mmCIF file of C-alpha atoms in Angstrom:
data_model
loop_
_atom_site.group_PDB
_atom_site.id
_atom_site.type_symbol
_atom_site.label_atom_id
_atom_site.label_comp_id
_atom_site.label_asym_id
_atom_site.label_seq_id
_atom_site.Cartn_x
_atom_site.Cartn_y
_atom_site.Cartn_z
ATOM 1 C CA UNK A 1 0.000 0.000 0.000
ATOM 2 C CA UNK A 2 2.783 2.464 0.890
ATOM 3 C CA UNK A 3 4.297 1.988 -2.544
ATOM 4 C CA UNK A 4 0.971 2.896 -4.169
ATOM 5 C CA UNK A 5 0.598 6.026 -2.049
ATOM 6 C CA UNK A 6 4.148 7.320 -2.583
ATOM 7 C CA UNK A 7 4.636 6.892 -6.321
ATOM 8 C CA UNK A 8 6.944 9.557 -7.758
ATOM 9 C CA UNK A 9 5.537 12.331 -9.894
ATOM 10 C CA UNK A 10 5.726 11.733 -13.652
ATOM 11 C CA UNK A 11 7.888 14.856 -14.081
ATOM 12 C CA UNK A 12 10.973 16.320 -12.424
ATOM 13 C CA UNK A 13 12.102 19.851 -11.628
ATOM 14 C CA UNK A 14 15.511 19.099 -13.145
ATOM 15 C CA UNK A 15 17.550 16.082 -14.123
ATOM 16 C CA UNK A 16 17.113 13.348 -11.529
ATOM 17 C CA UNK A 17 20.853 12.726 -11.705
ATOM 18 C CA UNK A 18 21.606 16.153 -10.212
ATOM 19 C CA UNK A 19 21.554 16.331 -6.402
ATOM 20 C CA UNK A 20 18.459 17.767 -4.750
ATOM 21 C CA UNK A 21 20.328 20.786 -3.390
ATOM 22 C CA UNK A 22 21.426 21.720 -6.928
ATOM 23 C CA UNK A 23 17.885 21.432 -8.224
ATOM 24 C CA UNK A 24 16.621 23.637 -5.395
ATOM 25 C CA UNK A 25 19.477 26.098 -5.877
ATOM 26 C CA UNK A 26 18.453 26.368 -9.553
ATOM 27 C CA UNK A 27 15.115 27.727 -8.350
ATOM 28 C CA UNK A 28 16.912 30.770 -6.914
ATOM 29 C CA UNK A 29 17.930 33.007 -9.782
ATOM 30 C CA UNK A 30 20.184 36.036 -9.971
ATOM 31 C CA UNK A 31 17.006 38.113 -9.541
ATOM 32 C CA UNK A 32 16.179 36.544 -6.156
ATOM 33 C CA UNK A 33 16.477 39.173 -3.404
ATOM 34 C CA UNK A 34 19.122 38.447 -0.757
ATOM 35 C CA UNK A 35 16.480 38.101 1.959
ATOM 36 C CA UNK A 36 14.926 35.157 0.048
ATOM 37 C CA UNK A 37 18.168 33.275 -0.700
ATOM 38 C CA UNK A 38 18.100 31.328 2.617
ATOM 39 C CA UNK A 39 14.875 29.731 1.352
ATOM 40 C CA UNK A 40 16.957 27.914 -1.293
ATOM 41 C CA UNK A 41 20.075 27.224 0.765
ATOM 42 C CA UNK A 42 20.686 23.572 1.717
ATOM 43 C CA UNK A 43 20.529 22.769 5.428
ATOM 44 C CA UNK A 44 24.200 21.687 5.445
ATOM 45 C CA UNK A 45 25.162 25.258 4.508
ATOM 46 C CA UNK A 46 22.508 27.119 6.470
ATOM 47 C CA UNK A 47 22.816 25.181 9.736
ATOM 48 C CA UNK A 48 25.543 22.518 9.721
ATOM 49 C CA UNK A 49 24.971 21.774 13.419
ATOM 50 C CA UNK A 50 21.348 20.723 12.815
ATOM 51 C CA UNK A 51 22.389 18.803 9.684
ATOM 52 C CA UNK A 52 24.987 16.918 11.761
ATOM 53 C CA UNK A 53 22.349 15.936 14.342
ATOM 54 C CA UNK A 54 20.043 14.715 11.560
ATOM 55 C CA UNK A 55 22.896 12.726 10.027
ATOM 56 C CA UNK A 56 23.645 11.096 13.394
ATOM 57 C CA UNK A 57 19.964 10.158 13.815
ATOM 58 C CA UNK A 58 19.916 8.775 10.260
ATOM 59 C CA UNK A 59 22.897 6.545 11.093
ATOM 60 C CA UNK A 60 21.299 5.462 14.396
ATOM 61 C CA UNK A 61 18.135 4.388 12.575
ATOM 62 C CA UNK A 62 20.117 2.728 9.782
ATOM 63 C CA UNK A 63 22.209 0.635 12.148
ATOM 64 C CA UNK A 64 19.557 -0.342 14.695
ATOM 65 C CA UNK A 65 16.111 -1.815 14.935
ATOM 66 C CA UNK A 66 13.508 -0.419 17.292
ATOM 67 C CA UNK A 67 10.155 -2.111 17.528
ATOM 68 C CA UNK A 68 8.065 0.903 18.496
ATOM 69 C CA UNK A 69 4.561 0.637 17.050
ATOM 70 C CA UNK A 70 4.129 4.359 16.482
ATOM 71 C CA UNK A 71 7.424 4.824 14.601
ATOM 72 C CA UNK A 72 7.980 4.237 10.907
ATOM 73 C CA UNK A 73 10.834 3.311 8.619
ATOM 74 C CA UNK A 74 10.029 5.871 5.962
ATOM 75 C CA UNK A 75 11.064 5.698 2.328
ATOM 76 C CA UNK A 76 13.161 8.449 0.780
ATOM 77 C CA UNK A 77 10.220 9.305 -1.505
ATOM 78 C CA UNK A 78 7.896 9.768 1.488
ATOM 79 C CA UNK A 79 10.455 11.969 3.279
ATOM 80 C CA UNK A 80 10.924 14.013 0.112
ATOM 81 C CA UNK A 81 7.160 14.553 -0.154
ATOM 82 C CA UNK A 82 6.849 15.438 3.545
ATOM 83 C CA UNK A 83 9.736 17.886 3.304
ATOM 84 C CA UNK A 84 8.466 19.468 0.111
ATOM 85 C CA UNK A 85 6.990 22.894 -0.515
ATOM 86 C CA UNK A 86 3.625 21.401 0.487
ATOM 87 C CA UNK A 87 4.771 21.766 4.110
ATOM 88 C CA UNK A 88 4.280 25.516 3.765
ATOM 89 C CA UNK A 89 0.550 25.263 3.046
ATOM 90 C CA UNK A 90 -2.183 25.213 5.658
ATOM 91 C CA UNK A 91 -5.129 23.257 4.305
ATOM 92 C CA UNK A 92 -7.923 22.954 6.825
ATOM 93 C CA UNK A 93 -11.055 21.330 5.467
ATOM 94 C CA UNK A 94 -11.657 18.925 2.592
ATOM 95 C CA UNK A 95 -10.951 19.149 -1.146
ATOM 96 C CA UNK A 96 -13.195 21.735 -2.721
ATOM 97 C CA UNK A 97 -14.300 23.008 0.703
ATOM 98 C CA UNK A 98 -11.222 24.528 2.321
ATOM 99 C CA UNK A 99 -11.302 27.429 4.736
ATOM 100 C CA UNK A 100 -8.479 29.268 2.928
ATOM 101 C CA UNK A 101 -7.587 29.904 -0.699
ATOM 102 C CA UNK A 102 -4.673 28.615 -2.731
ATOM 103 C CA UNK A 103 -5.387 24.931 -2.166
ATOM 104 C CA UNK A 104 -5.960 23.751 -5.733
ATOM 105 C CA UNK A 105 -2.791 21.631 -5.791
ATOM 106 C CA UNK A 106 -3.350 20.386 -2.234
ATOM 107 C CA UNK A 107 -6.867 19.332 -3.268
ATOM 108 C CA UNK A 108 -5.473 17.567 -6.341
ATOM 109 C CA UNK A 109 -2.966 15.649 -4.211
ATOM 110 C CA UNK A 110 -5.520 14.702 -1.554
ATOM 111 C CA UNK A 111 -7.954 13.419 -4.191
ATOM 112 C CA UNK A 112 -5.111 11.358 -5.706
ATOM 113 C CA UNK A 113 -4.190 9.921 -2.278
ATOM 114 C CA UNK A 114 -7.833 8.997 -1.621
ATOM 115 C CA UNK A 115 -8.053 7.274 -5.000
ATOM 116 C CA UNK A 116 -4.842 5.311 -4.354
ATOM 117 C CA UNK A 117 -5.902 4.317 -0.823
ATOM 118 C CA UNK A 118 -9.207 2.917 -2.111
ATOM 119 C CA UNK A 119 -7.404 1.107 -4.940
ATOM 120 C CA UNK A 120 -4.862 -0.388 -2.512
ATOM 121 C CA UNK A 121 -7.716 -2.180 -0.724
ATOM 122 C CA UNK A 122 -9.772 -2.849 -3.878
ATOM 123 C CA UNK A 123 -12.642 -0.738 -2.549
ATOM 124 C CA UNK A 124 -15.401 0.705 -4.696
ATOM 125 C CA UNK A 125 -15.360 4.526 -4.383
ATOM 126 C CA UNK A 126 -19.141 4.545 -4.869
ATOM 127 C CA UNK A 127 -19.509 2.533 -1.640
ATOM 128 C CA UNK A 128 -16.459 3.606 0.365
ATOM 129 C CA UNK A 129 -14.824 6.832 1.414
ATOM 130 C CA UNK A 130 -11.406 7.384 2.905
ATOM 131 C CA UNK A 131 -9.813 10.116 4.980
ATOM 132 C CA UNK A 132 -6.121 10.469 4.201
ATOM 133 C CA UNK A 133 -5.584 13.465 6.472
ATOM 134 C CA UNK A 134 -4.825 11.927 9.887
ATOM 135 C CA UNK A 135 -1.076 11.868 10.146
ATOM 136 C CA UNK A 136 -0.447 11.691 13.877
ATOM 137 C CA UNK A 137 -0.696 8.552 15.942
ATOM 138 C CA UNK A 138 -3.269 10.132 18.253
ATOM 139 C CA UNK A 139 -5.581 11.234 15.443
ATOM 140 C CA UNK A 140 -5.207 7.961 13.563
ATOM 141 C CA UNK A 141 -5.869 5.896 16.709
ATOM 142 C CA UNK A 142 -8.934 7.973 17.538
ATOM 143 C CA UNK A 143 -10.280 7.525 13.997
ATOM 144 C CA UNK A 144 -9.769 3.757 14.169
ATOM 145 C CA UNK A 145 -11.312 3.489 17.633
ATOM 146 C CA UNK A 146 -14.410 5.519 16.831
ATOM 147 C CA UNK A 147 -14.947 3.446 13.688
ATOM 148 C CA UNK A 148 -14.892 0.185 15.655
ATOM 149 C CA UNK A 149 -16.496 0.810 19.040
ATOM 150 C CA UNK A 150 -19.731 2.247 20.340
ATOM 151 C CA UNK A 151 -20.033 4.828 23.143
ATOM 152 C CA UNK A 152 -19.428 3.205 26.578
ATOM 153 C CA UNK A 153 -17.642 0.180 25.021
ATOM 154 C CA UNK A 154 -14.462 -0.987 26.723
ATOM 155 C CA UNK A 155 -11.209 -1.503 24.918
ATOM 156 C CA UNK A 156 -7.934 -2.862 26.193
ATOM 157 C CA UNK A 157 -4.829 -0.780 25.602
ATOM 158 C CA UNK A 158 -1.139 -1.606 25.904
ATOM 159 C CA UNK A 159 1.495 0.183 27.926
ATOM 160 C CA UNK A 160 4.378 1.843 26.096
ATOM 161 C CA UNK A 161 6.935 -0.860 26.978
ATOM 162 C CA UNK A 162 4.524 -3.468 25.577
ATOM 163 C CA UNK A 163 4.073 -1.817 22.173
ATOM 164 C CA UNK A 164 1.256 0.549 23.079
ATOM 165 C CA UNK A 165 0.743 4.213 22.312
ATOM 166 C CA UNK A 166 0.225 7.224 24.555
ATOM 167 C CA UNK A 167 -3.424 7.293 23.457
ATOM 168 C CA UNK A 168 -3.948 3.937 25.185
ATOM 169 C CA UNK A 169 -4.274 5.821 28.458
ATOM 170 C CA UNK A 170 -0.777 6.497 29.746
ATOM 171 C CA UNK A 171 -0.160 9.448 31.991
ATOM 172 C CA UNK A 172 3.114 11.327 32.024
ATOM 173 C CA UNK A 173 4.048 9.921 35.442
ATOM 174 C CA UNK A 174 2.964 6.307 34.903
ATOM 175 C CA UNK A 175 4.373 5.638 31.430
ATOM 176 C CA UNK A 176 8.038 6.387 31.182
ATOM 177 C CA UNK A 177 10.220 4.450 28.816
ATOM 178 C CA UNK A 178 13.963 4.895 28.953
ATOM 179 C CA UNK A 179 16.177 3.783 26.114
#
């Protein structure tokens, strides 16, 4: 399913053989005002200390295995999409019914994600709908729970050390996990 939802776009900003930072740098032209140039500067140049911390975390994840249910091993394509220009846009609401303007491309992407999610499970769009917006563990867990249980139903949750999530009822003092 992840592969279906993270297919690359059929076009590229520049040659795929050129590094990402060169493709982004190409976006900044000689006419770009100095105050906007940091927008196109790679992190390694703009803040090498933060880049170093990210590199260390990348190596830690690459060389270890942590079985934490709410963490993901994310593909490069998914990280590229999450770190894209789309991050700048606030898009409250649903496609075609947003609270703010300038969402035509966000709407297009969300409709595409919905279509791919339904196709991944061979679901008929005339009978099924899908919400692709929940991206935090808390929101996703709440959506799953409210779809499966009725008011006043009981549900067992797991503690953090046992593979559970904070939304299973942990308090800050009772659920500490040291690593």
